[in-house]
Amino acid sequence: MHIDTEKMIQDLLESLSKVSGIRPEDIPNIDLYMDQVTTFMDARLAFSKRHEEDKILTKTMINNYAKNHLLPPPEKKKYSKEHMLILIFIYYFKNILSINDIQTLLEPITKKYFHSENGFSISELYQEIFELERSEVSTVREDVIKTFDAARISFTDAPEEDKDFLQMFSFICMLSFDVYLKKQLIEELIDKINQGKENA
């Protein structure tokens, strides 16, 4: 199996550059009904779909998030800008964390900063995280190139017809191990948050 590795890495890096997230200023300042929320999220996060038919957020998902206290309930069936920001956090977290872990992370945030009249707000928190994440994309690009270069020199003794596939397999394994290690670290940090709550 022949794989055009140069084109593949270029395509991967190009797809990384498309990961822009939702800018804080793009979120409407008016309250939205459920259909408007799902339409907005579908449009703004379409780049993250793996398959065309994939759903970003459904009504059922959003209702479950509210029921499980990940998301404050809507007010008169409408969702504020702060609801939208929390939903964006949930969307990214749900790909790697359990509902309980997301609740551990978001509950203190929503309790303290949701509709905060004084001091820090959810909007300010989101803005800060958004800026940090934007700067992280270039770091990830460099790391992907380094991992790809390492994978490309693996399996040098493999049969020629299998080498491309085995190097691709090696690349995927290394990326997967990176995600696995980071997930372990995240879960350990969340466990420390839970321990802090128990000891409080």
mmCIF file with all atom_site columns, C-alpha atoms in Angstrom, residues 2-198:
data_model
loop_
_atom_site.group_PDB
_atom_site.id
_atom_site.type_symbol
_atom_site.label_atom_id
_atom_site.label_alt_id
_atom_site.label_comp_id
_atom_site.label_asym_id
_atom_site.label_entity_id
_atom_site.label_seq_id
_atom_site.pdbx_PDB_ins_code
_atom_site.Cartn_x
_atom_site.Cartn_y
_atom_site.Cartn_z
_atom_site.occupancy
_atom_site.B_iso_or_equiv
_atom_site.pdbx_formal_charge
_atom_site.auth_seq_id
_atom_site.auth_comp_id
_atom_site.auth_asym_id
_atom_site.auth_atom_id
_atom_site.pdbx_PDB_model_num
ATOM 1   C CA . HIS A 1 2   ? 1.580   3.261  -1.116 1.00 0.00 ? 2   HIS A CA 1
ATOM 2   C CA . ILE A 1 3   ? 0.824   6.374  0.914  1.00 0.00 ? 3   ILE A CA 1
ATOM 3   C CA . ASP A 1 4   ? 1.890   9.842  -0.214 1.00 0.00 ? 4   ASP A CA 1
ATOM 4   C CA . THR A 1 5   ? 3.326   10.798 3.176  1.00 0.00 ? 5   THR A CA 1
ATOM 5   C CA . GLU A 1 6   ? 4.357   14.316 2.176  1.00 0.00 ? 6   GLU A CA 1
ATOM 6   C CA . LYS A 1 7   ? 0.834   15.159 0.992  1.00 0.00 ? 7   LYS A CA 1
ATOM 7   C CA . MET A 1 8   ? -0.635  13.486 4.074  1.00 0.00 ? 8   MET A CA 1
ATOM 8   C CA . ILE A 1 9   ? 1.351   15.608 6.529  1.00 0.00 ? 9   ILE A CA 1
ATOM 9   C CA . GLN A 1 10  ? 0.549   18.772 4.542  1.00 0.00 ? 10  GLN A CA 1
ATOM 10  C CA . ASP A 1 11  ? -3.175  17.910 4.666  1.00 0.00 ? 11  ASP A CA 1
ATOM 11  C CA . LEU A 1 12  ? -2.952  17.260 8.411  1.00 0.00 ? 12  LEU A CA 1
ATOM 12  C CA . LEU A 1 13  ? -1.206  20.556 9.085  1.00 0.00 ? 13  LEU A CA 1
ATOM 13  C CA . GLU A 1 14  ? -3.721  22.367 6.904  1.00 0.00 ? 14  GLU A CA 1
ATOM 14  C CA . SER A 1 15  ? -6.611  20.822 8.848  1.00 0.00 ? 15  SER A CA 1
ATOM 15  C CA . LEU A 1 16  ? -4.957  21.947 12.093 1.00 0.00 ? 16  LEU A CA 1
ATOM 16  C CA . SER A 1 17  ? -4.829  25.517 10.828 1.00 0.00 ? 17  SER A CA 1
ATOM 17  C CA . LYS A 1 18  ? -8.608  25.388 10.277 1.00 0.00 ? 18  LYS A CA 1
ATOM 18  C CA . VAL A 1 19  ? -9.198  24.700 13.965 1.00 0.00 ? 19  VAL A CA 1
ATOM 19  C CA . SER A 1 20  ? -10.111 28.173 15.065 1.00 0.00 ? 20  SER A CA 1
ATOM 20  C CA . GLY A 1 21  ? -12.862 27.661 17.617 1.00 0.00 ? 21  GLY A CA 1
ATOM 21  C CA . ILE A 1 22  ? -15.642 30.150 18.193 1.00 0.00 ? 22  ILE A CA 1
ATOM 22  C CA . ARG A 1 23  ? -14.435 33.674 18.850 1.00 0.00 ? 23  ARG A CA 1
ATOM 23  C CA . PRO A 1 24  ? -16.137 35.320 21.832 1.00 0.00 ? 24  PRO A CA 1
ATOM 24  C CA . GLU A 1 25  ? -17.309 38.239 19.679 1.00 0.00 ? 25  GLU A CA 1
ATOM 25  C CA . ASP A 1 26  ? -19.077 35.838 17.274 1.00 0.00 ? 26  ASP A CA 1
ATOM 26  C CA . ILE A 1 27  ? -21.512 34.661 19.921 1.00 0.00 ? 27  ILE A CA 1
ATOM 27  C CA . PRO A 1 28  ? -24.812 36.578 19.835 1.00 0.00 ? 28  PRO A CA 1
ATOM 28  C CA . ASN A 1 29  ? -25.451 38.951 22.711 1.00 0.00 ? 29  ASN A CA 1
ATOM 29  C CA . ILE A 1 30  ? -29.134 38.125 22.615 1.00 0.00 ? 30  ILE A CA 1
ATOM 30  C CA . ASP A 1 31  ? -30.849 35.124 24.216 1.00 0.00 ? 31  ASP A CA 1
ATOM 31  C CA . LEU A 1 32  ? -31.572 32.245 21.843 1.00 0.00 ? 32  LEU A CA 1
ATOM 32  C CA . TYR A 1 33  ? -34.168 29.496 21.648 1.00 0.00 ? 33  TYR A CA 1
ATOM 33  C CA . MET A 1 34  ? -32.998 25.876 21.489 1.00 0.00 ? 34  MET A CA 1
ATOM 34  C CA . ASP A 1 35  ? -33.280 25.634 17.660 1.00 0.00 ? 35  ASP A CA 1
ATOM 35  C CA . GLN A 1 36  ? -31.206 28.778 17.288 1.00 0.00 ? 36  GLN A CA 1
ATOM 36  C CA . VAL A 1 37  ? -28.567 27.370 19.651 1.00 0.00 ? 37  VAL A CA 1
ATOM 37  C CA . THR A 1 38  ? -28.195 24.091 17.726 1.00 0.00 ? 38  THR A CA 1
ATOM 38  C CA . THR A 1 39  ? -28.152 25.910 14.373 1.00 0.00 ? 39  THR A CA 1
ATOM 39  C CA . PHE A 1 40  ? -25.451 28.322 15.586 1.00 0.00 ? 40  PHE A CA 1
ATOM 40  C CA . MET A 1 41  ? -23.273 25.533 17.010 1.00 0.00 ? 41  MET A CA 1
ATOM 41  C CA . ASP A 1 42  ? -23.691 23.404 13.878 1.00 0.00 ? 42  ASP A CA 1
ATOM 42  C CA . ALA A 1 43  ? -22.570 26.286 11.679 1.00 0.00 ? 43  ALA A CA 1
ATOM 43  C CA . ARG A 1 44  ? -19.653 27.425 13.848 1.00 0.00 ? 44  ARG A CA 1
ATOM 44  C CA . LEU A 1 45  ? -18.257 24.001 14.702 1.00 0.00 ? 45  LEU A CA 1
ATOM 45  C CA . ALA A 1 46  ? -18.852 22.319 11.327 1.00 0.00 ? 46  ALA A CA 1
ATOM 46  C CA . PHE A 1 47  ? -15.067 22.083 10.777 1.00 0.00 ? 47  PHE A CA 1
ATOM 47  C CA . SER A 1 48  ? -14.835 19.582 13.650 1.00 0.00 ? 48  SER A CA 1
ATOM 48  C CA . LYS A 1 49  ? -17.255 17.078 12.122 1.00 0.00 ? 49  LYS A CA 1
ATOM 49  C CA . ARG A 1 50  ? -15.645 13.864 10.995 1.00 0.00 ? 50  ARG A CA 1
ATOM 50  C CA . HIS A 1 51  ? -18.635 12.908 8.842  1.00 0.00 ? 51  HIS A CA 1
ATOM 51  C CA . GLU A 1 52  ? -21.162 15.195 7.204  1.00 0.00 ? 52  GLU A CA 1
ATOM 52  C CA . GLU A 1 53  ? -24.091 13.597 9.058  1.00 0.00 ? 53  GLU A CA 1
ATOM 53  C CA . ASP A 1 54  ? -22.476 14.026 12.511 1.00 0.00 ? 54  ASP A CA 1
ATOM 54  C CA . LYS A 1 55  ? -24.341 16.247 14.938 1.00 0.00 ? 55  LYS A CA 1
ATOM 55  C CA . ILE A 1 56  ? -22.515 18.887 16.956 1.00 0.00 ? 56  ILE A CA 1
ATOM 56  C CA . LEU A 1 57  ? -25.195 19.339 19.624 1.00 0.00 ? 57  LEU A CA 1
ATOM 57  C CA . THR A 1 58  ? -28.743 18.053 19.685 1.00 0.00 ? 58  THR A CA 1
ATOM 58  C CA . LYS A 1 59  ? -31.710 19.166 21.775 1.00 0.00 ? 59  LYS A CA 1
ATOM 59  C CA . THR A 1 60  ? -31.488 15.908 23.737 1.00 0.00 ? 60  THR A CA 1
ATOM 60  C CA . MET A 1 61  ? -27.814 16.493 24.530 1.00 0.00 ? 61  MET A CA 1
ATOM 61  C CA . ILE A 1 62  ? -28.448 20.038 25.725 1.00 0.00 ? 62  ILE A CA 1
ATOM 62  C CA . ASN A 1 63  ? -31.420 18.942 27.868 1.00 0.00 ? 63  ASN A CA 1
ATOM 63  C CA . ASN A 1 64  ? -29.261 16.190 29.399 1.00 0.00 ? 64  ASN A CA 1
ATOM 64  C CA . TYR A 1 65  ? -26.480 18.668 30.185 1.00 0.00 ? 65  TYR A CA 1
ATOM 65  C CA . ALA A 1 66  ? -28.977 20.842 32.066 1.00 0.00 ? 66  ALA A CA 1
ATOM 66  C CA . LYS A 1 67  ? -30.461 17.794 33.827 1.00 0.00 ? 67  LYS A CA 1
ATOM 67  C CA . ASN A 1 68  ? -26.975 16.662 34.917 1.00 0.00 ? 68  ASN A CA 1
ATOM 68  C CA . HIS A 1 69  ? -26.083 20.178 36.148 1.00 0.00 ? 69  HIS A CA 1
ATOM 69  C CA . LEU A 1 70  ? -23.368 20.737 33.553 1.00 0.00 ? 70  LEU A CA 1
ATOM 70  C CA . LEU A 1 71  ? -25.336 23.661 32.178 1.00 0.00 ? 71  LEU A CA 1
ATOM 71  C CA . PRO A 1 72  ? -27.555 26.076 34.120 1.00 0.00 ? 72  PRO A CA 1
ATOM 72  C CA . PRO A 1 73  ? -31.194 25.723 33.019 1.00 0.00 ? 73  PRO A CA 1
ATOM 73  C CA . PRO A 1 74  ? -32.464 28.095 30.315 1.00 0.00 ? 74  PRO A CA 1
ATOM 74  C CA . GLU A 1 75  ? -34.487 31.127 31.349 1.00 0.00 ? 75  GLU A CA 1
ATOM 75  C CA . LYS A 1 76  ? -37.963 31.149 29.804 1.00 0.00 ? 76  LYS A CA 1
ATOM 76  C CA . LYS A 1 77  ? -36.722 28.551 27.288 1.00 0.00 ? 77  LYS A CA 1
ATOM 77  C CA . LYS A 1 78  ? -33.934 30.891 26.161 1.00 0.00 ? 78  LYS A CA 1
ATOM 78  C CA . TYR A 1 79  ? -30.171 30.495 26.345 1.00 0.00 ? 79  TYR A CA 1
ATOM 79  C CA . SER A 1 80  ? -27.888 33.434 27.079 1.00 0.00 ? 80  SER A CA 1
ATOM 80  C CA . LYS A 1 81  ? -24.401 34.118 25.737 1.00 0.00 ? 81  LYS A CA 1
ATOM 81  C CA . GLU A 1 82  ? -23.057 32.560 28.949 1.00 0.00 ? 82  GLU A CA 1
ATOM 82  C CA . HIS A 1 83  ? -25.022 29.375 28.265 1.00 0.00 ? 83  HIS A CA 1
ATOM 83  C CA . MET A 1 84  ? -23.419 29.278 24.818 1.00 0.00 ? 84  MET A CA 1
ATOM 84  C CA . LEU A 1 85  ? -19.908 29.641 26.262 1.00 0.00 ? 85  LEU A CA 1
ATOM 85  C CA . ILE A 1 86  ? -20.508 26.795 28.723 1.00 0.00 ? 86  ILE A CA 1
ATOM 86  C CA . LEU A 1 87  ? -21.878 24.642 25.867 1.00 0.00 ? 87  LEU A CA 1
ATOM 87  C CA . ILE A 1 88  ? -18.673 25.228 23.890 1.00 0.00 ? 88  ILE A CA 1
ATOM 88  C CA . PHE A 1 89  ? -16.580 24.032 26.839 1.00 0.00 ? 89  PHE A CA 1
ATOM 89  C CA . ILE A 1 90  ? -18.825 20.967 27.168 1.00 0.00 ? 90  ILE A CA 1
ATOM 90  C CA . TYR A 1 91  ? -18.510 20.241 23.446 1.00 0.00 ? 91  TYR A CA 1
ATOM 91  C CA . TYR A 1 92  ? -14.710 20.054 23.635 1.00 0.00 ? 92  TYR A CA 1
ATOM 92  C CA . PHE A 1 93  ? -14.573 18.234 26.970 1.00 0.00 ? 93  PHE A CA 1
ATOM 93  C CA . LYS A 1 94  ? -17.105 15.544 26.016 1.00 0.00 ? 94  LYS A CA 1
ATOM 94  C CA . ASN A 1 95  ? -14.729 14.038 23.462 1.00 0.00 ? 95  ASN A CA 1
ATOM 95  C CA . ILE A 1 96  ? -12.291 12.982 26.164 1.00 0.00 ? 96  ILE A CA 1
ATOM 96  C CA . LEU A 1 97  ? -13.953 13.267 29.588 1.00 0.00 ? 97  LEU A CA 1
ATOM 97  C CA . SER A 1 98  ? -16.852 11.601 31.377 1.00 0.00 ? 98  SER A CA 1
ATOM 98  C CA . ILE A 1 99  ? -19.979 13.563 32.322 1.00 0.00 ? 99  ILE A CA 1
ATOM 99  C CA . ASN A 1 100 ? -18.878 13.376 35.993 1.00 0.00 ? 100 ASN A CA 1
ATOM 100 C CA . ASP A 1 101 ? -15.452 14.825 35.176 1.00 0.00 ? 101 ASP A CA 1
ATOM 101 C CA . ILE A 1 102 ? -17.002 17.646 33.145 1.00 0.00 ? 102 ILE A CA 1
ATOM 102 C CA . GLN A 1 103 ? -19.348 18.375 36.041 1.00 0.00 ? 103 GLN A CA 1
ATOM 103 C CA . THR A 1 104 ? -16.372 18.539 38.437 1.00 0.00 ? 104 THR A CA 1
ATOM 104 C CA . LEU A 1 105 ? -14.699 21.097 36.172 1.00 0.00 ? 105 LEU A CA 1
ATOM 105 C CA . LEU A 1 106 ? -17.698 23.252 35.286 1.00 0.00 ? 106 LEU A CA 1
ATOM 106 C CA . GLU A 1 107 ? -19.757 23.276 38.477 1.00 0.00 ? 107 GLU A CA 1
ATOM 107 C CA . PRO A 1 108 ? -17.427 25.655 40.371 1.00 0.00 ? 108 PRO A CA 1
ATOM 108 C CA . ILE A 1 109 ? -17.263 27.892 37.268 1.00 0.00 ? 109 ILE A CA 1
ATOM 109 C CA . THR A 1 110 ? -21.021 28.126 36.775 1.00 0.00 ? 110 THR A CA 1
ATOM 110 C CA . LYS A 1 111 ? -21.726 28.529 40.506 1.00 0.00 ? 111 LYS A CA 1
ATOM 111 C CA . LYS A 1 112 ? -19.308 31.406 40.897 1.00 0.00 ? 112 LYS A CA 1
ATOM 112 C CA . TYR A 1 113 ? -19.265 33.187 37.547 1.00 0.00 ? 113 TYR A CA 1
ATOM 113 C CA . PHE A 1 114 ? -22.546 32.454 35.727 1.00 0.00 ? 114 PHE A CA 1
ATOM 114 C CA . HIS A 1 115 ? -24.504 35.740 35.641 1.00 0.00 ? 115 HIS A CA 1
ATOM 115 C CA . SER A 1 116 ? -21.892 37.218 37.959 1.00 0.00 ? 116 SER A CA 1
ATOM 116 C CA . GLU A 1 117 ? -22.783 40.809 38.832 1.00 0.00 ? 117 GLU A CA 1
ATOM 117 C CA . ASN A 1 118 ? -19.403 41.660 40.277 1.00 0.00 ? 118 ASN A CA 1
ATOM 118 C CA . GLY A 1 119 ? -15.874 40.639 39.407 1.00 0.00 ? 119 GLY A CA 1
ATOM 119 C CA . PHE A 1 120 ? -14.946 37.992 36.880 1.00 0.00 ? 120 PHE A CA 1
ATOM 120 C CA . SER A 1 121 ? -17.478 36.700 34.331 1.00 0.00 ? 121 SER A CA 1
ATOM 121 C CA . ILE A 1 122 ? -17.866 33.599 32.142 1.00 0.00 ? 122 ILE A CA 1
ATOM 122 C CA . SER A 1 123 ? -17.200 35.828 29.103 1.00 0.00 ? 123 SER A CA 1
ATOM 123 C CA . GLU A 1 124 ? -13.860 36.988 30.503 1.00 0.00 ? 124 GLU A CA 1
ATOM 124 C CA . LEU A 1 125 ? -12.941 33.419 31.428 1.00 0.00 ? 125 LEU A CA 1
ATOM 125 C CA . TYR A 1 126 ? -13.774 32.179 27.911 1.00 0.00 ? 126 TYR A CA 1
ATOM 126 C CA . GLN A 1 127 ? -11.809 35.035 26.306 1.00 0.00 ? 127 GLN A CA 1
ATOM 127 C CA . GLU A 1 128 ? -8.708  34.141 28.323 1.00 0.00 ? 128 GLU A CA 1
ATOM 128 C CA . ILE A 1 129 ? -8.947  30.425 27.473 1.00 0.00 ? 129 ILE A CA 1
ATOM 129 C CA . PHE A 1 130 ? -9.642  31.205 23.798 1.00 0.00 ? 130 PHE A CA 1
ATOM 130 C CA . GLU A 1 131 ? -6.412  33.252 23.565 1.00 0.00 ? 131 GLU A CA 1
ATOM 131 C CA . LEU A 1 132 ? -4.400  30.490 25.242 1.00 0.00 ? 132 LEU A CA 1
ATOM 132 C CA . GLU A 1 133 ? -5.816  27.860 22.883 1.00 0.00 ? 133 GLU A CA 1
ATOM 133 C CA . ARG A 1 134 ? -5.053  29.926 19.786 1.00 0.00 ? 134 ARG A CA 1
ATOM 134 C CA . SER A 1 135 ? -1.390  30.095 20.736 1.00 0.00 ? 135 SER A CA 1
ATOM 135 C CA . GLU A 1 136 ? -1.383  26.327 21.375 1.00 0.00 ? 136 GLU A CA 1
ATOM 136 C CA . VAL A 1 137 ? -2.127  25.438 17.723 1.00 0.00 ? 137 VAL A CA 1
ATOM 137 C CA . SER A 1 138 ? 1.393   26.344 16.550 1.00 0.00 ? 138 SER A CA 1
ATOM 138 C CA . THR A 1 139 ? 2.905   24.243 19.370 1.00 0.00 ? 139 THR A CA 1
ATOM 139 C CA . VAL A 1 140 ? 0.756   21.275 18.331 1.00 0.00 ? 140 VAL A CA 1
ATOM 140 C CA . ARG A 1 141 ? 1.789   21.742 14.675 1.00 0.00 ? 141 ARG A CA 1
ATOM 141 C CA . GLU A 1 142 ? 5.474   21.555 15.630 1.00 0.00 ? 142 GLU A CA 1
ATOM 142 C CA . ASP A 1 143 ? 4.827   18.487 17.780 1.00 0.00 ? 143 ASP A CA 1
ATOM 143 C CA . VAL A 1 144 ? 2.926   16.715 14.964 1.00 0.00 ? 144 VAL A CA 1
ATOM 144 C CA . ILE A 1 145 ? 5.826   17.364 12.542 1.00 0.00 ? 145 ILE A CA 1
ATOM 145 C CA . LYS A 1 146 ? 8.324   15.994 15.085 1.00 0.00 ? 146 LYS A CA 1
ATOM 146 C CA . THR A 1 147 ? 6.174   12.886 15.671 1.00 0.00 ? 147 THR A CA 1
ATOM 147 C CA . PHE A 1 148 ? 5.734   12.379 11.921 1.00 0.00 ? 148 PHE A CA 1
ATOM 148 C CA . ASP A 1 149 ? 9.496   12.630 11.331 1.00 0.00 ? 149 ASP A CA 1
ATOM 149 C CA . ALA A 1 150 ? 10.096  10.020 14.055 1.00 0.00 ? 150 ALA A CA 1
ATOM 150 C CA . ALA A 1 151 ? 7.486   7.677  12.563 1.00 0.00 ? 151 ALA A CA 1
ATOM 151 C CA . ARG A 1 152 ? 8.942   8.080  9.075  1.00 0.00 ? 152 ARG A CA 1
ATOM 152 C CA . ILE A 1 153 ? 12.246  6.539  10.159 1.00 0.00 ? 153 ILE A CA 1
ATOM 153 C CA . SER A 1 154 ? 10.585  3.557  11.871 1.00 0.00 ? 154 SER A CA 1
ATOM 154 C CA . PHE A 1 155 ? 10.282  0.066  10.345 1.00 0.00 ? 155 PHE A CA 1
ATOM 155 C CA . THR A 1 156 ? 13.332  0.551  8.124  1.00 0.00 ? 156 THR A CA 1
ATOM 156 C CA . ASP A 1 157 ? 13.777  -3.239 7.855  1.00 0.00 ? 157 ASP A CA 1
ATOM 157 C CA . ALA A 1 158 ? 10.144  -3.939 6.956  1.00 0.00 ? 158 ALA A CA 1
ATOM 158 C CA . PRO A 1 159 ? 9.245   -5.278 3.491  1.00 0.00 ? 159 PRO A CA 1
ATOM 159 C CA . GLU A 1 160 ? 9.092   -2.378 1.026  1.00 0.00 ? 160 GLU A CA 1
ATOM 160 C CA . GLU A 1 161 ? 5.426   -2.975 0.164  1.00 0.00 ? 161 GLU A CA 1
ATOM 161 C CA . ASP A 1 162 ? 4.441   -2.726 3.855  1.00 0.00 ? 162 ASP A CA 1
ATOM 162 C CA . LYS A 1 163 ? 6.704   0.125  4.936  1.00 0.00 ? 163 LYS A CA 1
ATOM 163 C CA . ASP A 1 164 ? 4.312   3.034  4.204  1.00 0.00 ? 164 ASP A CA 1
ATOM 164 C CA . PHE A 1 165 ? 1.452   1.438  6.099  1.00 0.00 ? 165 PHE A CA 1
ATOM 165 C CA . LEU A 1 166 ? 3.621   0.444  9.081  1.00 0.00 ? 166 LEU A CA 1
ATOM 166 C CA . GLN A 1 167 ? 5.060   3.954  9.318  1.00 0.00 ? 167 GLN A CA 1
ATOM 167 C CA . MET A 1 168 ? 1.518   5.356  9.207  1.00 0.00 ? 168 MET A CA 1
ATOM 168 C CA . PHE A 1 169 ? 0.567   2.874  11.942 1.00 0.00 ? 169 PHE A CA 1
ATOM 169 C CA . SER A 1 170 ? 3.567   4.022  13.969 1.00 0.00 ? 170 SER A CA 1
ATOM 170 C CA . PHE A 1 171 ? 2.537   7.683  13.529 1.00 0.00 ? 171 PHE A CA 1
ATOM 171 C CA . ILE A 1 172 ? -1.042  6.955  14.669 1.00 0.00 ? 172 ILE A CA 1
ATOM 172 C CA . CYS A 1 173 ? 0.233   4.953  17.670 1.00 0.00 ? 173 CYS A CA 1
ATOM 173 C CA . MET A 1 174 ? 2.517   7.799  18.765 1.00 0.00 ? 174 MET A CA 1
ATOM 174 C CA . LEU A 1 175 ? -0.268  10.389 18.423 1.00 0.00 ? 175 LEU A CA 1
ATOM 175 C CA . SER A 1 176 ? -2.639  8.070  20.321 1.00 0.00 ? 176 SER A CA 1
ATOM 176 C CA . PHE A 1 177 ? -0.117  7.534  23.112 1.00 0.00 ? 177 PHE A CA 1
ATOM 177 C CA . ASP A 1 178 ? 0.292   11.310 23.422 1.00 0.00 ? 178 ASP A CA 1
ATOM 178 C CA . VAL A 1 179 ? -3.496  11.699 23.805 1.00 0.00 ? 179 VAL A CA 1
ATOM 179 C CA . TYR A 1 180 ? -3.588  8.781  26.272 1.00 0.00 ? 180 TYR A CA 1
ATOM 180 C CA . LEU A 1 181 ? -0.874  10.317 28.479 1.00 0.00 ? 181 LEU A CA 1
ATOM 181 C CA . LYS A 1 182 ? -2.538  13.740 28.458 1.00 0.00 ? 182 LYS A CA 1
ATOM 182 C CA . LYS A 1 183 ? -5.915  12.181 29.297 1.00 0.00 ? 183 LYS A CA 1
ATOM 183 C CA . GLN A 1 184 ? -4.275  10.427 32.268 1.00 0.00 ? 184 GLN A CA 1
ATOM 184 C CA . LEU A 1 185 ? -2.877  13.763 33.462 1.00 0.00 ? 185 LEU A CA 1
ATOM 185 C CA . ILE A 1 186 ? -6.253  15.496 33.057 1.00 0.00 ? 186 ILE A CA 1
ATOM 186 C CA . GLU A 1 187 ? -8.034  12.762 35.032 1.00 0.00 ? 187 GLU A CA 1
ATOM 187 C CA . GLU A 1 188 ? -5.402  12.980 37.774 1.00 0.00 ? 188 GLU A CA 1
ATOM 188 C CA . LEU A 1 189 ? -5.919  16.750 38.020 1.00 0.00 ? 189 LEU A CA 1
ATOM 189 C CA . ILE A 1 190 ? -9.696  16.300 38.192 1.00 0.00 ? 190 ILE A CA 1
ATOM 190 C CA . ASP A 1 191 ? -9.251  13.707 40.967 1.00 0.00 ? 191 ASP A CA 1
ATOM 191 C CA . LYS A 1 192 ? -7.208  16.281 42.901 1.00 0.00 ? 192 LYS A CA 1
ATOM 192 C CA . ILE A 1 193 ? -10.053 18.807 42.482 1.00 0.00 ? 193 ILE A CA 1
ATOM 193 C CA . ASN A 1 194 ? -12.480 16.213 43.882 1.00 0.00 ? 194 ASN A CA 1
ATOM 194 C CA . GLN A 1 195 ? -10.153 15.459 46.791 1.00 0.00 ? 195 GLN A CA 1
ATOM 195 C CA . GLY A 1 196 ? -9.961  19.178 47.543 1.00 0.00 ? 196 GLY A CA 1
ATOM 196 C CA . LYS A 1 197 ? -13.773 19.333 47.672 1.00 0.00 ? 197 LYS A CA 1
ATOM 197 C CA . GLU A 1 198 ? -13.922 16.362 50.069 1.00 0.00 ? 198 GLU A CA 1
#
